[in-house]
mmCIF file with all atom_site columns, C-alpha atoms in Angstrom:
data_model
loop_
_atom_site.group_PDB
_atom_site.id
_atom_site.type_symbol
_atom_site.label_atom_id
_atom_site.label_alt_id
_atom_site.label_comp_id
_atom_site.label_asym_id
_atom_site.label_entity_id
_atom_site.label_seq_id
_atom_site.pdbx_PDB_ins_code
_atom_site.Cartn_x
_atom_site.Cartn_y
_atom_site.Cartn_z
_atom_site.occupancy
_atom_site.B_iso_or_equiv
_atom_site.pdbx_formal_charge
_atom_site.auth_seq_id
_atom_site.auth_comp_id
_atom_site.auth_asym_id
_atom_site.auth_atom_id
_atom_site.pdbx_PDB_model_num
ATOM 1   C CA . UNK Q 1 1   ? 1.232  -61.248 -27.416 1.00 62.00 ? 1   UNK Q CA 1
ATOM 2   C CA . UNK Q 1 2   ? 0.346  -64.892 -27.349 1.00 83.00 ? 2   UNK Q CA 1
ATOM 3   C CA . UNK Q 1 3   ? 2.382  -65.548 -30.445 1.00 82.00 ? 3   UNK Q CA 1
ATOM 4   C CA . UNK Q 1 4   ? 5.503  -63.934 -28.853 1.00 76.00 ? 4   UNK Q CA 1
ATOM 5   C CA . UNK Q 1 5   ? 4.933  -65.985 -25.667 1.00 77.00 ? 5   UNK Q CA 1
ATOM 6   C CA . UNK Q 1 6   ? 4.625  -69.299 -27.668 1.00 80.00 ? 6   UNK Q CA 1
ATOM 7   C CA . UNK Q 1 7   ? 7.726  -68.252 -29.795 1.00 78.00 ? 7   UNK Q CA 1
ATOM 8   C CA . UNK Q 1 8   ? 9.685  -67.652 -26.543 1.00 75.00 ? 8   UNK Q CA 1
ATOM 9   C CA . UNK Q 1 9   ? 8.651  -70.979 -25.042 1.00 77.00 ? 9   UNK Q CA 1
ATOM 10  C CA . UNK Q 1 10  ? 9.606  -72.800 -28.273 1.00 81.00 ? 10  UNK Q CA 1
ATOM 11  C CA . UNK Q 1 11  ? 12.951 -71.062 -28.466 1.00 76.00 ? 11  UNK Q CA 1
ATOM 12  C CA . UNK Q 1 12  ? 13.628 -71.707 -24.757 1.00 78.00 ? 12  UNK Q CA 1
ATOM 13  C CA . UNK Q 1 13  ? 12.931 -75.418 -25.376 1.00 79.00 ? 13  UNK Q CA 1
ATOM 14  C CA . UNK Q 1 14  ? 15.006 -75.629 -28.556 1.00 83.00 ? 14  UNK Q CA 1
ATOM 15  C CA . UNK Q 1 15  ? 17.998 -73.739 -27.296 1.00 81.00 ? 15  UNK Q CA 1
ATOM 16  C CA . UNK Q 1 16  ? 17.944 -75.757 -24.021 1.00 85.00 ? 16  UNK Q CA 1
ATOM 17  C CA . UNK Q 1 17  ? 17.815 -79.174 -25.709 1.00 83.00 ? 17  UNK Q CA 1
ATOM 18  C CA . UNK Q 1 18  ? 21.462 -80.065 -25.140 1.00 86.00 ? 18  UNK Q CA 1
ATOM 19  C CA . UNK Q 1 19  ? 20.952 -79.433 -21.367 1.00 89.00 ? 19  UNK Q CA 1
ATOM 20  C CA . UNK Q 1 20  ? 17.764 -81.412 -21.349 1.00 87.00 ? 20  UNK Q CA 1
ATOM 21  C CA . UNK Q 1 21  ? 19.559 -84.468 -22.485 1.00 88.00 ? 21  UNK Q CA 1
ATOM 22  C CA . UNK Q 1 22  ? 22.056 -84.188 -19.673 1.00 92.00 ? 22  UNK Q CA 1
ATOM 23  C CA . UNK Q 1 23  ? 20.861 -86.423 -16.627 1.00 94.00 ? 23  UNK Q CA 1
ATOM 24  C CA . UNK Q 1 24  ? 22.253 -83.985 -14.028 1.00 96.00 ? 24  UNK Q CA 1
ATOM 25  C CA . UNK Q 1 25  ? 20.188 -81.023 -15.373 1.00 96.00 ? 25  UNK Q CA 1
ATOM 26  C CA . UNK Q 1 26  ? 16.471 -80.893 -14.842 1.00 97.00 ? 26  UNK Q CA 1
ATOM 27  C CA . UNK Q 1 27  ? 14.433 -78.233 -16.594 1.00 95.00 ? 27  UNK Q CA 1
ATOM 28  C CA . UNK Q 1 28  ? 10.711 -78.175 -15.731 1.00 95.00 ? 28  UNK Q CA 1
ATOM 29  C CA . UNK Q 1 29  ? 8.085  -77.052 -18.298 1.00 93.00 ? 29  UNK Q CA 1
ATOM 30  C CA . UNK Q 1 30  ? 7.689  -73.405 -19.364 1.00 92.00 ? 30  UNK Q CA 1
ATOM 31  C CA . UNK Q 1 31  ? 11.261 -72.191 -19.802 1.00 92.00 ? 31  UNK Q CA 1
ATOM 32  C CA . UNK Q 1 32  ? 11.520 -68.881 -21.687 1.00 89.00 ? 32  UNK Q CA 1
ATOM 33  C CA . UNK Q 1 33  ? 14.855 -68.410 -23.380 1.00 86.00 ? 33  UNK Q CA 1
ATOM 34  C CA . UNK Q 1 34  ? 16.674 -66.930 -26.350 1.00 86.00 ? 34  UNK Q CA 1
ATOM 35  C CA . UNK Q 1 35  ? 19.814 -68.985 -26.427 1.00 87.00 ? 35  UNK Q CA 1
ATOM 36  C CA . UNK Q 1 36  ? 21.685 -67.009 -23.727 1.00 91.00 ? 36  UNK Q CA 1
ATOM 37  C CA . UNK Q 1 37  ? 21.658 -69.737 -21.167 1.00 94.00 ? 37  UNK Q CA 1
ATOM 38  C CA . UNK Q 1 38  ? 24.859 -71.676 -20.436 1.00 95.00 ? 38  UNK Q CA 1
ATOM 39  C CA . UNK Q 1 39  ? 24.999 -74.613 -17.919 1.00 97.00 ? 39  UNK Q CA 1
ATOM 40  C CA . UNK Q 1 40  ? 28.496 -76.026 -17.258 1.00 96.00 ? 40  UNK Q CA 1
ATOM 41  C CA . UNK Q 1 41  ? 30.164 -78.253 -14.697 1.00 97.00 ? 41  UNK Q CA 1
ATOM 42  C CA . UNK Q 1 42  ? 29.867 -81.678 -13.041 1.00 97.00 ? 42  UNK Q CA 1
ATOM 43  C CA . UNK Q 1 43  ? 27.075 -80.821 -10.539 1.00 98.00 ? 43  UNK Q CA 1
ATOM 44  C CA . UNK Q 1 44  ? 23.330 -80.706 -10.571 1.00 98.00 ? 44  UNK Q CA 1
ATOM 45  C CA . UNK Q 1 45  ? 21.187 -77.785 -11.839 1.00 98.00 ? 45  UNK Q CA 1
ATOM 46  C CA . UNK Q 1 46  ? 17.434 -77.671 -11.396 1.00 98.00 ? 46  UNK Q CA 1
ATOM 47  C CA . UNK Q 1 47  ? 15.189 -75.036 -13.104 1.00 98.00 ? 47  UNK Q CA 1
ATOM 48  C CA . UNK Q 1 48  ? 11.610 -75.180 -11.831 1.00 98.00 ? 48  UNK Q CA 1
ATOM 49  C CA . UNK Q 1 49  ? 8.561  -74.416 -13.876 1.00 97.00 ? 49  UNK Q CA 1
ATOM 50  C CA . UNK Q 1 50  ? 8.234  -71.169 -15.863 1.00 95.00 ? 50  UNK Q CA 1
ATOM 51  C CA . UNK Q 1 51  ? 11.726 -69.835 -15.317 1.00 96.00 ? 51  UNK Q CA 1
ATOM 52  C CA . UNK Q 1 52  ? 12.421 -66.884 -17.648 1.00 95.00 ? 52  UNK Q CA 1
ATOM 53  C CA . UNK Q 1 53  ? 16.040 -66.878 -18.813 1.00 94.00 ? 53  UNK Q CA 1
ATOM 54  C CA . UNK Q 1 54  ? 15.567 -64.523 -21.676 1.00 88.00 ? 54  UNK Q CA 1
ATOM 55  C CA . UNK Q 1 55  ? 18.536 -62.274 -21.295 1.00 87.00 ? 55  UNK Q CA 1
ATOM 56  C CA . UNK Q 1 56  ? 18.733 -58.994 -23.284 1.00 84.00 ? 56  UNK Q CA 1
ATOM 57  C CA . UNK Q 1 57  ? 22.500 -58.495 -23.405 1.00 84.00 ? 57  UNK Q CA 1
ATOM 58  C CA . UNK Q 1 58  ? 24.608 -60.847 -21.167 1.00 92.00 ? 58  UNK Q CA 1
ATOM 59  C CA . UNK Q 1 59  ? 24.599 -64.544 -20.993 1.00 95.00 ? 59  UNK Q CA 1
ATOM 60  C CA . UNK Q 1 60  ? 23.160 -66.405 -17.998 1.00 97.00 ? 60  UNK Q CA 1
ATOM 61  C CA . UNK Q 1 61  ? 25.819 -68.665 -16.679 1.00 97.00 ? 61  UNK Q CA 1
ATOM 62  C CA . UNK Q 1 62  ? 25.025 -71.530 -14.243 1.00 98.00 ? 62  UNK Q CA 1
ATOM 63  C CA . UNK Q 1 63  ? 28.298 -73.162 -13.224 1.00 98.00 ? 63  UNK Q CA 1
ATOM 64  C CA . UNK Q 1 64  ? 28.930 -76.054 -10.843 1.00 98.00 ? 64  UNK Q CA 1
ATOM 65  C CA . UNK Q 1 65  ? 32.555 -76.649 -9.876  1.00 96.00 ? 65  UNK Q CA 1
ATOM 66  C CA . UNK Q 1 66  ? 32.139 -80.032 -7.980  1.00 96.00 ? 66  UNK Q CA 1
ATOM 67  C CA . UNK Q 1 67  ? 30.050 -83.153 -8.729  1.00 98.00 ? 67  UNK Q CA 1
ATOM 68  C CA . UNK Q 1 68  ? 28.172 -82.606 -5.372  1.00 98.00 ? 68  UNK Q CA 1
ATOM 69  C CA . UNK Q 1 69  ? 27.288 -78.965 -6.194  1.00 98.00 ? 69  UNK Q CA 1
ATOM 70  C CA . UNK Q 1 70  ? 23.703 -78.001 -6.655  1.00 98.00 ? 70  UNK Q CA 1
ATOM 71  C CA . UNK Q 1 71  ? 22.111 -74.864 -8.260  1.00 98.00 ? 71  UNK Q CA 1
ATOM 72  C CA . UNK Q 1 72  ? 18.363 -74.744 -7.766  1.00 98.00 ? 72  UNK Q CA 1
ATOM 73  C CA . UNK Q 1 73  ? 16.344 -72.000 -9.428  1.00 98.00 ? 73  UNK Q CA 1
ATOM 74  C CA . UNK Q 1 74  ? 12.667 -71.625 -8.199  1.00 98.00 ? 74  UNK Q CA 1
ATOM 75  C CA . UNK Q 1 75  ? 9.465  -71.348 -10.204 1.00 98.00 ? 75  UNK Q CA 1
ATOM 76  C CA . UNK Q 1 76  ? 8.842  -68.083 -12.100 1.00 97.00 ? 76  UNK Q CA 1
ATOM 77  C CA . UNK Q 1 77  ? 12.352 -66.833 -11.460 1.00 98.00 ? 77  UNK Q CA 1
ATOM 78  C CA . UNK Q 1 78  ? 13.684 -64.292 -13.918 1.00 97.00 ? 78  UNK Q CA 1
ATOM 79  C CA . UNK Q 1 79  ? 17.418 -64.458 -14.892 1.00 97.00 ? 79  UNK Q CA 1
ATOM 80  C CA . UNK Q 1 80  ? 18.740 -61.571 -16.892 1.00 96.00 ? 80  UNK Q CA 1
ATOM 81  C CA . UNK Q 1 81  ? 22.444 -62.085 -17.476 1.00 96.00 ? 81  UNK Q CA 1
ATOM 82  C CA . UNK Q 1 82  ? 23.425 -63.423 -14.067 1.00 97.00 ? 82  UNK Q CA 1
ATOM 83  C CA . UNK Q 1 83  ? 26.320 -65.653 -13.160 1.00 98.00 ? 83  UNK Q CA 1
ATOM 84  C CA . UNK Q 1 84  ? 25.768 -68.377 -10.468 1.00 98.00 ? 84  UNK Q CA 1
ATOM 85  C CA . UNK Q 1 85  ? 28.857 -70.394 -9.364  1.00 97.00 ? 85  UNK Q CA 1
ATOM 86  C CA . UNK Q 1 86  ? 28.352 -73.217 -6.919  1.00 98.00 ? 86  UNK Q CA 1
ATOM 87  C CA . UNK Q 1 87  ? 30.849 -75.649 -5.298  1.00 96.00 ? 87  UNK Q CA 1
ATOM 88  C CA . UNK Q 1 88  ? 28.264 -76.682 -2.634  1.00 97.00 ? 88  UNK Q CA 1
ATOM 89  C CA . UNK Q 1 89  ? 24.760 -75.171 -3.059  1.00 98.00 ? 89  UNK Q CA 1
ATOM 90  C CA . UNK Q 1 90  ? 23.052 -72.092 -4.330  1.00 98.00 ? 90  UNK Q CA 1
ATOM 91  C CA . UNK Q 1 91  ? 19.202 -71.737 -3.906  1.00 98.00 ? 91  UNK Q CA 1
ATOM 92  C CA . UNK Q 1 92  ? 17.233 -69.064 -5.694  1.00 98.00 ? 92  UNK Q CA 1
ATOM 93  C CA . UNK Q 1 93  ? 13.618 -68.836 -4.469  1.00 98.00 ? 93  UNK Q CA 1
ATOM 94  C CA . UNK Q 1 94  ? 10.395 -68.510 -6.483  1.00 98.00 ? 94  UNK Q CA 1
ATOM 95  C CA . UNK Q 1 95  ? 9.489  -65.229 -8.144  1.00 98.00 ? 95  UNK Q CA 1
ATOM 96  C CA . UNK Q 1 96  ? 13.053 -63.822 -7.858  1.00 98.00 ? 96  UNK Q CA 1
ATOM 97  C CA . UNK Q 1 97  ? 14.472 -61.419 -10.411 1.00 98.00 ? 97  UNK Q CA 1
ATOM 98  C CA . UNK Q 1 98  ? 18.284 -61.419 -10.898 1.00 98.00 ? 98  UNK Q CA 1
ATOM 99  C CA . UNK Q 1 99  ? 20.011 -58.859 -13.057 1.00 96.00 ? 99  UNK Q CA 1
ATOM 100 C CA . UNK Q 1 100 ? 23.549 -59.104 -14.293 1.00 96.00 ? 100 UNK Q CA 1
ATOM 101 C CA . UNK Q 1 101 ? 24.868 -60.104 -10.829 1.00 97.00 ? 101 UNK Q CA 1
ATOM 102 C CA . UNK Q 1 102 ? 27.338 -62.669 -9.616  1.00 97.00 ? 102 UNK Q CA 1
ATOM 103 C CA . UNK Q 1 103 ? 26.328 -65.230 -6.951  1.00 98.00 ? 103 UNK Q CA 1
ATOM 104 C CA . UNK Q 1 104 ? 29.116 -67.561 -5.732  1.00 96.00 ? 104 UNK Q CA 1
ATOM 105 C CA . UNK Q 1 105 ? 29.213 -69.810 -2.837  1.00 96.00 ? 105 UNK Q CA 1
ATOM 106 C CA . UNK Q 1 106 ? 33.040 -69.916 -2.770  1.00 92.00 ? 106 UNK Q CA 1
ATOM 107 C CA . UNK Q 1 107 ? 35.822 -67.714 -3.613  1.00 85.00 ? 107 UNK Q CA 1
ATOM 108 C CA . UNK Q 1 108 ? 38.628 -68.709 -5.981  1.00 74.00 ? 108 UNK Q CA 1
ATOM 109 C CA . UNK Q 1 109 ? 41.077 -67.788 -3.212  1.00 67.00 ? 109 UNK Q CA 1
ATOM 110 C CA . UNK Q 1 110 ? 41.292 -68.346 0.555   1.00 64.00 ? 110 UNK Q CA 1
ATOM 111 C CA . UNK Q 1 111 ? 40.618 -65.307 2.784   1.00 68.00 ? 111 UNK Q CA 1
ATOM 112 C CA . UNK Q 1 112 ? 43.513 -66.322 4.945   1.00 69.00 ? 112 UNK Q CA 1
ATOM 113 C CA . UNK Q 1 113 ? 46.773 -64.637 3.757   1.00 74.00 ? 113 UNK Q CA 1
ATOM 114 C CA . UNK Q 1 114 ? 48.746 -67.924 4.486   1.00 73.00 ? 114 UNK Q CA 1
ATOM 115 C CA . UNK Q 1 115 ? 46.492 -70.007 2.255   1.00 73.00 ? 115 UNK Q CA 1
ATOM 116 C CA . UNK Q 1 116 ? 45.865 -67.402 -0.519  1.00 68.00 ? 116 UNK Q CA 1
ATOM 117 C CA . UNK Q 1 117 ? 46.700 -69.760 -3.277  1.00 74.00 ? 117 UNK Q CA 1
ATOM 118 C CA . UNK Q 1 118 ? 44.018 -72.296 -2.274  1.00 75.00 ? 118 UNK Q CA 1
ATOM 119 C CA . UNK Q 1 119 ? 40.300 -71.908 -3.076  1.00 76.00 ? 119 UNK Q CA 1
ATOM 120 C CA . UNK Q 1 120 ? 37.994 -70.793 -0.287  1.00 77.00 ? 120 UNK Q CA 1
ATOM 121 C CA . UNK Q 1 121 ? 35.637 -73.056 1.524   1.00 89.00 ? 121 UNK Q CA 1
ATOM 122 C CA . UNK Q 1 122 ? 32.152 -73.266 -0.005  1.00 95.00 ? 122 UNK Q CA 1
ATOM 123 C CA . UNK Q 1 123 ? 29.312 -71.903 2.099   1.00 96.00 ? 123 UNK Q CA 1
ATOM 124 C CA . UNK Q 1 124 ? 25.688 -72.280 0.741   1.00 98.00 ? 124 UNK Q CA 1
ATOM 125 C CA . UNK Q 1 125 ? 23.752 -69.282 -0.455  1.00 98.00 ? 125 UNK Q CA 1
ATOM 126 C CA . UNK Q 1 126 ? 19.975 -68.972 -0.048  1.00 98.00 ? 126 UNK Q CA 1
ATOM 127 C CA . UNK Q 1 127 ? 17.959 -66.301 -1.886  1.00 98.00 ? 127 UNK Q CA 1
ATOM 128 C CA . UNK Q 1 128 ? 14.426 -66.497 -0.484  1.00 98.00 ? 128 UNK Q CA 1
ATOM 129 C CA . UNK Q 1 129 ? 11.187 -66.007 -2.543  1.00 98.00 ? 129 UNK Q CA 1
ATOM 130 C CA . UNK Q 1 130 ? 10.451 -62.681 -4.341  1.00 97.00 ? 130 UNK Q CA 1
ATOM 131 C CA . UNK Q 1 131 ? 13.945 -61.059 -4.102  1.00 98.00 ? 131 UNK Q CA 1
ATOM 132 C CA . UNK Q 1 132 ? 15.080 -58.525 -6.669  1.00 98.00 ? 132 UNK Q CA 1
ATOM 133 C CA . UNK Q 1 133 ? 18.815 -58.248 -7.329  1.00 98.00 ? 133 UNK Q CA 1
ATOM 134 C CA . UNK Q 1 134 ? 20.143 -55.425 -9.448  1.00 96.00 ? 134 UNK Q CA 1
ATOM 135 C CA . UNK Q 1 135 ? 22.956 -55.356 -11.961 1.00 95.00 ? 135 UNK Q CA 1
ATOM 136 C CA . UNK Q 1 136 ? 26.693 -55.786 -10.990 1.00 97.00 ? 136 UNK Q CA 1
ATOM 137 C CA . UNK Q 1 137 ? 25.788 -56.984 -7.495  1.00 98.00 ? 137 UNK Q CA 1
ATOM 138 C CA . UNK Q 1 138 ? 28.057 -59.620 -5.792  1.00 97.00 ? 138 UNK Q CA 1
ATOM 139 C CA . UNK Q 1 139 ? 26.619 -62.107 -3.440  1.00 98.00 ? 139 UNK Q CA 1
ATOM 140 C CA . UNK Q 1 140 ? 29.442 -63.762 -1.557  1.00 96.00 ? 140 UNK Q CA 1
ATOM 141 C CA . UNK Q 1 141 ? 29.609 -67.129 0.158   1.00 96.00 ? 141 UNK Q CA 1
ATOM 142 C CA . UNK Q 1 142 ? 27.287 -67.977 2.970   1.00 97.00 ? 142 UNK Q CA 1
ATOM 143 C CA . UNK Q 1 143 ? 24.829 -64.956 2.421   1.00 98.00 ? 143 UNK Q CA 1
ATOM 144 C CA . UNK Q 1 144 ? 21.113 -65.374 3.079   1.00 98.00 ? 144 UNK Q CA 1
ATOM 145 C CA . UNK Q 1 145 ? 18.757 -62.890 1.359   1.00 98.00 ? 145 UNK Q CA 1
ATOM 146 C CA . UNK Q 1 146 ? 15.349 -62.616 3.100   1.00 98.00 ? 146 UNK Q CA 1
ATOM 147 C CA . UNK Q 1 147 ? 12.075 -62.880 1.249   1.00 97.00 ? 147 UNK Q CA 1
ATOM 148 C CA . UNK Q 1 148 ? 10.718 -59.694 -0.533  1.00 97.00 ? 148 UNK Q CA 1
ATOM 149 C CA . UNK Q 1 149 ? 13.949 -57.831 -0.325  1.00 97.00 ? 149 UNK Q CA 1
ATOM 150 C CA . UNK Q 1 150 ? 15.641 -55.654 -3.023  1.00 98.00 ? 150 UNK Q CA 1
ATOM 151 C CA . UNK Q 1 151 ? 19.398 -55.407 -3.561  1.00 98.00 ? 151 UNK Q CA 1
ATOM 152 C CA . UNK Q 1 152 ? 20.547 -52.205 -5.271  1.00 97.00 ? 152 UNK Q CA 1
ATOM 153 C CA . UNK Q 1 153 ? 22.825 -52.003 -8.305  1.00 96.00 ? 153 UNK Q CA 1
ATOM 154 C CA . UNK Q 1 154 ? 26.629 -52.441 -7.523  1.00 97.00 ? 154 UNK Q CA 1
ATOM 155 C CA . UNK Q 1 155 ? 25.999 -53.805 -3.963  1.00 98.00 ? 155 UNK Q CA 1
ATOM 156 C CA . UNK Q 1 156 ? 28.451 -56.188 -2.348  1.00 97.00 ? 156 UNK Q CA 1
ATOM 157 C CA . UNK Q 1 157 ? 26.722 -58.655 0.055   1.00 98.00 ? 157 UNK Q CA 1
ATOM 158 C CA . UNK Q 1 158 ? 29.018 -59.985 2.730   1.00 95.00 ? 158 UNK Q CA 1
ATOM 159 C CA . UNK Q 1 159 ? 26.372 -60.621 5.419   1.00 97.00 ? 159 UNK Q CA 1
ATOM 160 C CA . UNK Q 1 160 ? 22.832 -61.800 5.549   1.00 98.00 ? 160 UNK Q CA 1
ATOM 161 C CA . UNK Q 1 161 ? 20.000 -59.516 4.444   1.00 98.00 ? 161 UNK Q CA 1
ATOM 162 C CA . UNK Q 1 162 ? 16.806 -59.417 6.515   1.00 98.00 ? 162 UNK Q CA 1
ATOM 163 C CA . UNK Q 1 163 ? 13.353 -59.948 4.865   1.00 97.00 ? 163 UNK Q CA 1
ATOM 164 C CA . UNK Q 1 164 ? 11.432 -56.991 3.436   1.00 97.00 ? 164 UNK Q CA 1
ATOM 165 C CA . UNK Q 1 165 ? 14.275 -54.425 3.065   1.00 97.00 ? 165 UNK Q CA 1
ATOM 166 C CA . UNK Q 1 166 ? 16.155 -52.472 0.507   1.00 97.00 ? 166 UNK Q CA 1
ATOM 167 C CA . UNK Q 1 167 ? 19.978 -52.769 0.697   1.00 98.00 ? 167 UNK Q CA 1
ATOM 168 C CA . UNK Q 1 168 ? 22.778 -51.119 -1.261  1.00 98.00 ? 168 UNK Q CA 1
ATOM 169 C CA . UNK Q 1 169 ? 26.405 -50.070 -1.030  1.00 97.00 ? 169 UNK Q CA 1
ATOM 170 C CA . UNK Q 1 170 ? 29.794 -51.730 -0.549  1.00 96.00 ? 170 UNK Q CA 1
ATOM 171 C CA . UNK Q 1 171 ? 29.564 -53.320 1.954   1.00 96.00 ? 171 UNK Q CA 1
ATOM 172 C CA . UNK Q 1 172 ? 25.739 -53.553 1.519   1.00 97.00 ? 172 UNK Q CA 1
ATOM 173 C CA . UNK Q 1 173 ? 23.527 -52.053 4.380   1.00 97.00 ? 173 UNK Q CA 1
ATOM 174 C CA . UNK Q 1 174 ? 19.903 -51.695 4.930   1.00 97.00 ? 174 UNK Q CA 1
ATOM 175 C CA . UNK Q 1 175 ? 18.782 -48.456 3.334   1.00 97.00 ? 175 UNK Q CA 1
ATOM 176 C CA . UNK Q 1 176 ? 15.134 -48.811 4.486   1.00 95.00 ? 176 UNK Q CA 1
ATOM 177 C CA . UNK Q 1 177 ? 12.398 -51.279 5.351   1.00 96.00 ? 177 UNK Q CA 1
ATOM 178 C CA . UNK Q 1 178 ? 9.691  -52.044 2.721   1.00 94.00 ? 178 UNK Q CA 1
ATOM 179 C CA . UNK Q 1 179 ? 6.074  -51.586 3.589   1.00 86.00 ? 179 UNK Q CA 1
ATOM 180 C CA . UNK Q 1 180 ? 4.640  -54.767 2.140   1.00 75.00 ? 180 UNK Q CA 1
ATOM 181 C CA . UNK Q 1 181 ? 1.040  -53.810 2.852   1.00 75.00 ? 181 UNK Q CA 1
ATOM 182 C CA . UNK Q 1 182 ? 1.424  -50.918 0.280   1.00 69.00 ? 182 UNK Q CA 1
ATOM 183 C CA . UNK Q 1 183 ? 2.672  -53.262 -2.399  1.00 60.00 ? 183 UNK Q CA 1
ATOM 184 C CA . UNK Q 1 184 ? -0.559 -55.237 -2.551  1.00 56.00 ? 184 UNK Q CA 1
ATOM 185 C CA . UNK Q 1 185 ? 1.252  -58.504 -3.107  1.00 54.00 ? 185 UNK Q CA 1
ATOM 186 C CA . UNK Q 1 186 ? -0.907 -60.494 -5.520  1.00 47.00 ? 186 UNK Q CA 1
ATOM 187 C CA . UNK Q 1 187 ? 1.243  -63.412 -6.237  1.00 51.00 ? 187 UNK Q CA 1
ATOM 188 C CA . UNK Q 1 188 ? -1.188 -65.850 -4.691  1.00 49.00 ? 188 UNK Q CA 1
ATOM 189 C CA . UNK Q 1 189 ? -4.104 -64.570 -6.902  1.00 43.00 ? 189 UNK Q CA 1
#
């Protein structure tokens, strides 16, 4: 297993070399990757230590649309085919797992019918630590997802999600609270 781990670290380093040479992109040590990470746009992107961007099928896309935009991925986050688009700011906490979801802090159109041809105003997105987001989930502008929450497959998040819950549906709603004492959280050990 150590050989596979070293190979994944080496591949992550080699395949991210063009991004490492870009001064607006910061990649901390320990990136795992397999060449399915794309970083585009004029803004800043920060990947903290030990991010796992090894995607099995889909490409991970981190896209900034403005020079002042920031995408920040916390330590030990796992990206598996997600698309993150920021015009202002998207923060992904430590220990998060993102499936093939789409996270965008702005819509390509205004919500007002009178201004429909104009892009929507950006509103920052915050995904707190240890959040799991399933595949085909849409996280819309201004949403905050609380720590230790789980977002079920195909959910659409229009509103904030409290900490320690499972949400699902369109629009997403709380399905149940998680008993965090049962999970025996051992991240600090």
